């Protein structure tokens, strides 16, 4: 009888150890399939940028899908942030088509808009994109972020369209050359390097460099 009890105890021990081992393997497999690539520096970036900004103009991080469309001299980054009432499209105007960047979709990304630059980082894989005006010095925090792909342009705009509204009725902002037709930019001052415009359908903001100037108030885009 004692022999039987000892054998049962031995087999019970083996079963328990096998159960623990299988549970550990399943846990490791789950972790590998759900690896998180969020930026570890996002909090410090926002803290640094917002240090001297008023509360109404603080930079924030949002998350959600991002669609990138590359065209001749224009990169569009459309972002539908979770729990947001607006869809934001960022526009980087370039001197020529950026061949190294392809049109694509990032299913889950974190986006940090800094007015003169934009960070788009995939949460599900190693893919970090940095869009910026070509006159902005490379920030120190980029050195701590490995594998960042940088794209420069002469104009960076952010256009917000309220969900449920027609985008053609929301203002559009971009950078235009000197001599642009008078009256073509009804919501901006002549020869300004930045401007903003808004109505009930949405808003836009743009920053420009080089021989271009900010133009706000266009519609039909």
PDB file of C-alpha atoms in Angstrom:
ATOM      1  CA  UNK A   1       0.000   0.000   0.000  1.00  0.00           C
ATOM      2  CA  UNK A   2       2.789   2.400   0.901  1.00  0.00           C
ATOM      3  CA  UNK A   3       4.476   1.565  -2.387  1.00  0.00           C
ATOM      4  CA  UNK A   4       1.359   2.521  -4.317  1.00  0.00           C
ATOM      5  CA  UNK A   5       1.101   5.821  -2.448  1.00  0.00           C
ATOM      6  CA  UNK A   6       4.742   6.626  -3.222  1.00  0.00           C
ATOM      7  CA  UNK A   7       4.197   5.906  -6.920  1.00  0.00           C
ATOM      8  CA  UNK A   8       1.101   8.087  -7.026  1.00  0.00           C
ATOM      9  CA  UNK A   9       3.041  10.912  -5.402  1.00  0.00           C
ATOM     10  CA  UNK A  10       5.821  10.544  -7.965  1.00  0.00           C
ATOM     11  CA  UNK A  11       3.433  10.658 -10.907  1.00  0.00           C
ATOM     12  CA  UNK A  12       1.597  13.646  -9.392  1.00  0.00           C
ATOM     13  CA  UNK A  13       4.900  15.504  -9.132  1.00  0.00           C
ATOM     14  CA  UNK A  14       5.662  14.790 -12.808  1.00  0.00           C
ATOM     15  CA  UNK A  15       2.219  16.008 -13.908  1.00  0.00           C
ATOM     16  CA  UNK A  16       2.586  19.247 -11.908  1.00  0.00           C
ATOM     17  CA  UNK A  17       6.024  19.959 -13.402  1.00  0.00           C
ATOM     18  CA  UNK A  18       4.779  19.283 -16.938  1.00  0.00           C
ATOM     19  CA  UNK A  19       1.832  21.627 -16.386  1.00  0.00           C
ATOM     20  CA  UNK A  20       4.160  24.404 -15.182  1.00  0.00           C
ATOM     21  CA  UNK A  21       6.486  23.911 -18.155  1.00  0.00           C
ATOM     22  CA  UNK A  22       3.636  24.043 -20.683  1.00  0.00           C
ATOM     23  CA  UNK A  23       2.205  27.138 -19.043  1.00  0.00           C
ATOM     24  CA  UNK A  24       5.595  28.854 -19.251  1.00  0.00           C
ATOM     25  CA  UNK A  25       5.973  28.013 -22.955  1.00  0.00           C
ATOM     26  CA  UNK A  26       2.490  29.302 -23.759  1.00  0.00           C
ATOM     27  CA  UNK A  27       3.238  32.535 -21.896  1.00  0.00           C
ATOM     28  CA  UNK A  28       6.487  33.098 -23.794  1.00  0.00           C
ATOM     29  CA  UNK A  29       4.762  32.404 -27.121  1.00  0.00           C
ATOM     30  CA  UNK A  30       2.019  34.916 -26.292  1.00  0.00           C
ATOM     31  CA  UNK A  31       4.529  37.569 -25.310  1.00  0.00           C
ATOM     32  CA  UNK A  32       6.461  37.115 -28.564  1.00  0.00           C
ATOM     33  CA  UNK A  33       3.283  37.595 -30.585  1.00  0.00           C
ATOM     34  CA  UNK A  34       2.270  40.746 -28.754  1.00  0.00           C
ATOM     35  CA  UNK A  35       5.573  42.607 -28.432  1.00  0.00           C
ATOM     36  CA  UNK A  36       5.098  46.312 -27.825  1.00  0.00           C
ATOM     37  CA  UNK A  37       7.305  48.820 -29.656  1.00  0.00           C
ATOM     38  CA  UNK A  38       6.066  52.018 -28.026  1.00  0.00           C
ATOM     39  CA  UNK A  39       8.623  54.807 -27.749  1.00  0.00           C
ATOM     40  CA  UNK A  40      10.245  54.796 -24.332  1.00  0.00           C
ATOM     41  CA  UNK A  41      11.243  58.428 -24.856  1.00  0.00           C
ATOM     42  CA  UNK A  42       7.747  59.774 -25.628  1.00  0.00           C
ATOM     43  CA  UNK A  43       7.146  61.140 -22.103  1.00  0.00           C
ATOM     44  CA  UNK A  44      10.478  62.989 -22.011  1.00  0.00           C
ATOM     45  CA  UNK A  45       9.945  64.351 -25.538  1.00  0.00           C
ATOM     46  CA  UNK A  46       6.568  65.803 -24.594  1.00  0.00           C
ATOM     47  CA  UNK A  47       7.919  67.167 -21.320  1.00  0.00           C
ATOM     48  CA  UNK A  48      10.741  68.947 -23.117  1.00  0.00           C
ATOM     49  CA  UNK A  49       8.531  70.353 -25.879  1.00  0.00           C
ATOM     50  CA  UNK A  50       5.727  71.488 -23.556  1.00  0.00           C
ATOM     51  CA  UNK A  51       7.992  73.129 -20.978  1.00  0.00           C
ATOM     52  CA  UNK A  52       7.521  76.615 -22.464  1.00  0.00           C
ATOM     53  CA  UNK A  53       4.163  76.176 -24.171  1.00  0.00           C
ATOM     54  CA  UNK A  54       0.820  77.535 -22.945  1.00  0.00           C
ATOM     55  CA  UNK A  55      -1.802  74.973 -21.910  1.00  0.00           C
ATOM     56  CA  UNK A  56      -3.915  75.625 -25.003  1.00  0.00           C
ATOM     57  CA  UNK A  57      -1.027  74.644 -27.278  1.00  0.00           C
ATOM     58  CA  UNK A  58       0.566  71.628 -25.615  1.00  0.00           C
ATOM     59  CA  UNK A  59       1.765  68.729 -27.728  1.00  0.00           C
ATOM     60  CA  UNK A  60       0.132  65.355 -27.125  1.00  0.00           C
ATOM     61  CA  UNK A  61       0.614  61.749 -28.132  1.00  0.00           C
ATOM     62  CA  UNK A  62      -2.254  59.929 -29.837  1.00  0.00           C
ATOM     63  CA  UNK A  63      -2.649  56.342 -30.993  1.00  0.00           C
ATOM     64  CA  UNK A  64      -4.529  54.721 -33.852  1.00  0.00           C
ATOM     65  CA  UNK A  65      -4.154  53.648 -37.497  1.00  0.00           C
ATOM     66  CA  UNK A  66      -2.079  55.727 -39.908  1.00  0.00           C
ATOM     67  CA  UNK A  67      -2.255  55.775 -43.710  1.00  0.00           C
ATOM     68  CA  UNK A  68       0.742  57.201 -45.556  1.00  0.00           C
ATOM     69  CA  UNK A  69       0.343  58.322 -49.170  1.00  0.00           C
ATOM     70  CA  UNK A  70       3.428  59.370 -51.128  1.00  0.00           C
ATOM     71  CA  UNK A  71       2.899  61.600 -54.145  1.00  0.00           C
ATOM     72  CA  UNK A  72       5.062  63.931 -56.195  1.00  0.00           C
ATOM     73  CA  UNK A  73       6.384  66.585 -53.780  1.00  0.00           C
ATOM     74  CA  UNK A  74       3.790  65.684 -51.096  1.00  0.00           C
ATOM     75  CA  UNK A  75       3.530  63.126 -48.298  1.00  0.00           C
ATOM     76  CA  UNK A  76       0.126  62.737 -46.648  1.00  0.00           C
ATOM     77  CA  UNK A  77      -0.128  61.090 -43.225  1.00  0.00           C
ATOM     78  CA  UNK A  78      -3.757  60.386 -42.301  1.00  0.00           C
ATOM     79  CA  UNK A  79      -4.353  59.567 -38.636  1.00  0.00           C
ATOM     80  CA  UNK A  80      -7.628  58.346 -37.117  1.00  0.00           C
ATOM     81  CA  UNK A  81      -6.828  58.524 -33.402  1.00  0.00           C
ATOM     82  CA  UNK A  82      -8.728  56.368 -30.950  1.00  0.00           C
ATOM     83  CA  UNK A  83     -11.573  58.136 -29.098  1.00  0.00           C
ATOM     84  CA  UNK A  84     -11.105  61.274 -31.194  1.00  0.00           C
ATOM     85  CA  UNK A  85     -13.876  63.296 -32.825  1.00  0.00           C
ATOM     86  CA  UNK A  86     -11.534  64.397 -35.614  1.00  0.00           C
ATOM     87  CA  UNK A  87      -9.472  62.822 -38.348  1.00  0.00           C
ATOM     88  CA  UNK A  88      -6.108  64.520 -38.764  1.00  0.00           C
ATOM     89  CA  UNK A  89      -4.088  64.552 -41.967  1.00  0.00           C
ATOM     90  CA  UNK A  90      -0.532  65.852 -41.851  1.00  0.00           C
ATOM     91  CA  UNK A  91       1.081  67.092 -45.054  1.00  0.00           C
ATOM     92  CA  UNK A  92       4.800  67.341 -45.697  1.00  0.00           C
ATOM     93  CA  UNK A  93       5.607  69.333 -48.843  1.00  0.00           C
ATOM     94  CA  UNK A  94       8.905  68.368 -50.464  1.00  0.00           C
ATOM     95  CA  UNK A  95      10.988  69.603 -53.392  1.00  0.00           C
ATOM     96  CA  UNK A  96      10.623  66.244 -55.136  1.00  0.00           C
ATOM     97  CA  UNK A  97       9.093  62.818 -54.629  1.00  0.00           C
ATOM     98  CA  UNK A  98      10.634  60.855 -51.760  1.00  0.00           C
ATOM     99  CA  UNK A  99      11.450  57.529 -53.408  1.00  0.00           C
ATOM    100  CA  UNK A 100      12.687  55.823 -50.231  1.00  0.00           C
ATOM    101  CA  UNK A 101       9.239  56.084 -48.631  1.00  0.00           C
ATOM    102  CA  UNK A 102       6.381  53.998 -49.987  1.00  0.00           C
ATOM    103  CA  UNK A 103       2.646  54.458 -49.493  1.00  0.00           C
ATOM    104  CA  UNK A 104       1.599  52.155 -46.661  1.00  0.00           C
ATOM    105  CA  UNK A 105      -0.668  51.615 -43.664  1.00  0.00           C
ATOM    106  CA  UNK A 106       0.373  51.260 -40.033  1.00  0.00           C
ATOM    107  CA  UNK A 107      -2.409  49.461 -38.185  1.00  0.00           C
ATOM    108  CA  UNK A 108      -1.506  50.789 -34.731  1.00  0.00           C
ATOM    109  CA  UNK A 109       0.801  53.776 -34.388  1.00  0.00           C
ATOM    110  CA  UNK A 110       1.600  56.423 -31.830  1.00  0.00           C
ATOM    111  CA  UNK A 111       1.758  59.933 -33.269  1.00  0.00           C
ATOM    112  CA  UNK A 112       3.417  62.980 -31.729  1.00  0.00           C
ATOM    113  CA  UNK A 113       2.808  66.268 -33.561  1.00  0.00           C
ATOM    114  CA  UNK A 114       5.305  69.004 -32.683  1.00  0.00           C
ATOM    115  CA  UNK A 115       4.149  71.647 -35.208  1.00  0.00           C
ATOM    116  CA  UNK A 116       7.439  71.819 -37.116  1.00  0.00           C
ATOM    117  CA  UNK A 117       8.038  68.091 -36.920  1.00  0.00           C
ATOM    118  CA  UNK A 118       6.040  64.880 -36.601  1.00  0.00           C
ATOM    119  CA  UNK A 119       6.861  61.475 -35.122  1.00  0.00           C
ATOM    120  CA  UNK A 120       5.002  58.374 -36.327  1.00  0.00           C
ATOM    121  CA  UNK A 121       5.939  55.154 -34.571  1.00  0.00           C
ATOM    122  CA  UNK A 122       4.513  51.696 -35.177  1.00  0.00           C
ATOM    123  CA  UNK A 123       3.533  49.887 -31.991  1.00  0.00           C
ATOM    124  CA  UNK A 124       3.534  46.435 -33.590  1.00  0.00           C
ATOM    125  CA  UNK A 125       6.942  46.464 -35.302  1.00  0.00           C
ATOM    126  CA  UNK A 126      10.175  48.440 -35.502  1.00  0.00           C
ATOM    127  CA  UNK A 127       9.211  51.318 -37.755  1.00  0.00           C
ATOM    128  CA  UNK A 128       9.747  54.902 -36.609  1.00  0.00           C
ATOM    129  CA  UNK A 129       9.306  57.828 -39.020  1.00  0.00           C
ATOM    130  CA  UNK A 130      10.331  61.437 -38.411  1.00  0.00           C
ATOM    131  CA  UNK A 131       8.914  64.167 -40.667  1.00  0.00           C
ATOM    132  CA  UNK A 132      10.296  67.675 -40.272  1.00  0.00           C
ATOM    133  CA  UNK A 133      10.884  71.076 -41.803  1.00  0.00           C
ATOM    134  CA  UNK A 134      14.309  71.216 -43.405  1.00  0.00           C
ATOM    135  CA  UNK A 135      15.334  74.201 -41.260  1.00  0.00           C
ATOM    136  CA  UNK A 136      14.750  72.456 -37.938  1.00  0.00           C
ATOM    137  CA  UNK A 137      17.890  71.218 -36.185  1.00  0.00           C
ATOM    138  CA  UNK A 138      17.936  67.496 -35.476  1.00  0.00           C
ATOM    139  CA  UNK A 139      16.656  67.130 -31.894  1.00  0.00           C
ATOM    140  CA  UNK A 140      18.785  65.367 -29.283  1.00  0.00           C
ATOM    141  CA  UNK A 141      16.121  62.768 -28.577  1.00  0.00           C
ATOM    142  CA  UNK A 142      16.532  61.314 -32.073  1.00  0.00           C
ATOM    143  CA  UNK A 143      19.951  60.022 -31.030  1.00  0.00           C
ATOM    144  CA  UNK A 144      18.298  57.796 -28.421  1.00  0.00           C
ATOM    145  CA  UNK A 145      15.856  56.328 -30.947  1.00  0.00           C
ATOM    146  CA  UNK A 146      17.458  53.625 -33.086  1.00  0.00           C
ATOM    147  CA  UNK A 147      16.577  53.093 -36.727  1.00  0.00           C
ATOM    148  CA  UNK A 148      14.582  56.304 -37.213  1.00  0.00           C
ATOM    149  CA  UNK A 149      13.863  57.198 -40.845  1.00  0.00           C
ATOM    150  CA  UNK A 150      13.908  60.980 -41.410  1.00  0.00           C
ATOM    151  CA  UNK A 151      12.092  62.890 -44.162  1.00  0.00           C
ATOM    152  CA  UNK A 152      12.495  66.629 -44.674  1.00  0.00           C
ATOM    153  CA  UNK A 153      10.391  69.202 -46.489  1.00  0.00           C
ATOM    154  CA  UNK A 154       9.726  72.927 -46.803  1.00  0.00           C
ATOM    155  CA  UNK A 155       6.179  72.829 -45.398  1.00  0.00           C
ATOM    156  CA  UNK A 156       4.412  70.861 -42.686  1.00  0.00           C
ATOM    157  CA  UNK A 157       0.649  71.194 -42.172  1.00  0.00           C
ATOM    158  CA  UNK A 158      -1.935  69.593 -39.921  1.00  0.00           C
ATOM    159  CA  UNK A 159      -5.548  69.477 -41.054  1.00  0.00           C
ATOM    160  CA  UNK A 160      -8.343  68.323 -38.737  1.00  0.00           C
ATOM    161  CA  UNK A 161     -11.746  67.387 -40.074  1.00  0.00           C
ATOM    162  CA  UNK A 162     -14.600  66.757 -37.658  1.00  0.00           C
ATOM    163  CA  UNK A 163     -16.028  63.266 -38.107  1.00  0.00           C
ATOM    164  CA  UNK A 164     -19.389  63.386 -39.861  1.00  0.00           C
ATOM    165  CA  UNK A 165     -18.498  66.600 -41.701  1.00  0.00           C
ATOM    166  CA  UNK A 166     -17.502  66.909 -45.366  1.00  0.00           C
ATOM    167  CA  UNK A 167     -13.773  67.434 -45.734  1.00  0.00           C
ATOM    168  CA  UNK A 168     -14.318  69.766 -48.714  1.00  0.00           C
ATOM    169  CA  UNK A 169     -15.913  72.280 -46.339  1.00  0.00           C
ATOM    170  CA  UNK A 170     -13.003  72.291 -43.883  1.00  0.00           C
ATOM    171  CA  UNK A 171     -10.156  74.737 -44.427  1.00  0.00           C
ATOM    172  CA  UNK A 172      -6.932  73.571 -46.034  1.00  0.00           C
ATOM    173  CA  UNK A 173      -3.487  75.089 -45.352  1.00  0.00           C
ATOM    174  CA  UNK A 174      -0.245  74.760 -47.289  1.00  0.00           C
ATOM    175  CA  UNK A 175       2.887  76.635 -48.394  1.00  0.00           C
ATOM    176  CA  UNK A 176       2.834  78.651 -51.610  1.00  0.00           C
ATOM    177  CA  UNK A 177       5.494  80.550 -53.584  1.00  0.00           C
ATOM    178  CA  UNK A 178       5.797  84.298 -53.627  1.00  0.00           C
ATOM    179  CA  UNK A 179       3.440  85.898 -56.126  1.00  0.00           C
ATOM    180  CA  UNK A 180       0.573  83.527 -55.348  1.00  0.00           C
ATOM    181  CA  UNK A 181      -2.706  85.030 -56.655  1.00  0.00           C
ATOM    182  CA  UNK A 182      -4.059  87.761 -54.407  1.00  0.00           C
ATOM    183  CA  UNK A 183      -7.069  86.607 -52.438  1.00  0.00           C
ATOM    184  CA  UNK A 184      -6.101  82.943 -52.731  1.00  0.00           C
ATOM    185  CA  UNK A 185      -5.262  82.748 -49.029  1.00  0.00           C
ATOM    186  CA  UNK A 186      -8.207  84.447 -47.286  1.00  0.00           C
ATOM    187  CA  UNK A 187      -7.267  83.371 -43.745  1.00  0.00           C
ATOM    188  CA  UNK A 188      -3.583  84.281 -43.644  1.00  0.00           C
ATOM    189  CA  UNK A 189      -1.412  87.371 -43.743  1.00  0.00           C
ATOM    190  CA  UNK A 190       0.777  88.064 -46.746  1.00  0.00           C
ATOM    191  CA  UNK A 191       4.350  86.736 -46.530  1.00  0.00           C
ATOM    192  CA  UNK A 192       3.719  84.935 -43.242  1.00  0.00           C
ATOM    193  CA  UNK A 193       5.614  81.708 -42.505  1.00  0.00           C
ATOM    194  CA  UNK A 194       2.777  80.167 -40.484  1.00  0.00           C
ATOM    195  CA  UNK A 195      -0.979  80.483 -40.161  1.00  0.00           C
ATOM    196  CA  UNK A 196      -4.084  78.784 -38.771  1.00  0.00           C
ATOM    197  CA  UNK A 197      -7.731  78.701 -39.803  1.00  0.00           C
ATOM    198  CA  UNK A 198     -10.850  76.993 -38.477  1.00  0.00           C
ATOM    199  CA  UNK A 199     -14.596  76.683 -38.958  1.00  0.00           C
ATOM    200  CA  UNK A 200     -17.345  74.323 -37.812  1.00  0.00           C
ATOM    201  CA  UNK A 201     -16.031  71.592 -40.129  1.00  0.00           C
ATOM    202  CA  UNK A 202     -12.451  71.530 -38.869  1.00  0.00           C
ATOM    203  CA  UNK A 203      -9.189  73.443 -38.710  1.00  0.00           C
ATOM    204  CA  UNK A 204      -5.730  73.621 -40.220  1.00  0.00           C
ATOM    205  CA  UNK A 205      -2.279  74.885 -39.309  1.00  0.00           C
ATOM    206  CA  UNK A 206       0.889  75.143 -41.403  1.00  0.00           C
ATOM    207  CA  UNK A 207       4.554  76.115 -41.010  1.00  0.00           C
ATOM    208  CA  UNK A 208       6.715  77.009 -44.019  1.00  0.00           C
ATOM    209  CA  UNK A 209      10.372  77.588 -44.893  1.00  0.00           C
ATOM    210  CA  UNK A 210      12.503  78.609 -47.833  1.00  0.00           C
ATOM    211  CA  UNK A 211      10.998  80.830 -50.513  1.00  0.00           C
ATOM    212  CA  UNK A 212       7.427  79.856 -49.620  1.00  0.00           C
ATOM    213  CA  UNK A 213       4.749  81.417 -47.476  1.00  0.00           C
ATOM    214  CA  UNK A 214       1.838  80.128 -45.416  1.00  0.00           C
ATOM    215  CA  UNK A 215      -1.563  80.008 -47.066  1.00  0.00           C
ATOM    216  CA  UNK A 216      -4.693  79.313 -45.024  1.00  0.00           C
ATOM    217  CA  UNK A 217      -8.358  79.306 -45.906  1.00  0.00           C
ATOM    218  CA  UNK A 218      -8.480  77.192 -49.033  1.00  0.00           C
ATOM    219  CA  UNK A 219     -11.356  74.753 -49.529  1.00  0.00           C
ATOM    220  CA  UNK A 220     -12.222  71.871 -51.795  1.00  0.00           C
ATOM    221  CA  UNK A 221      -9.169  69.725 -51.010  1.00  0.00           C
TER     222      UNK A 221
END
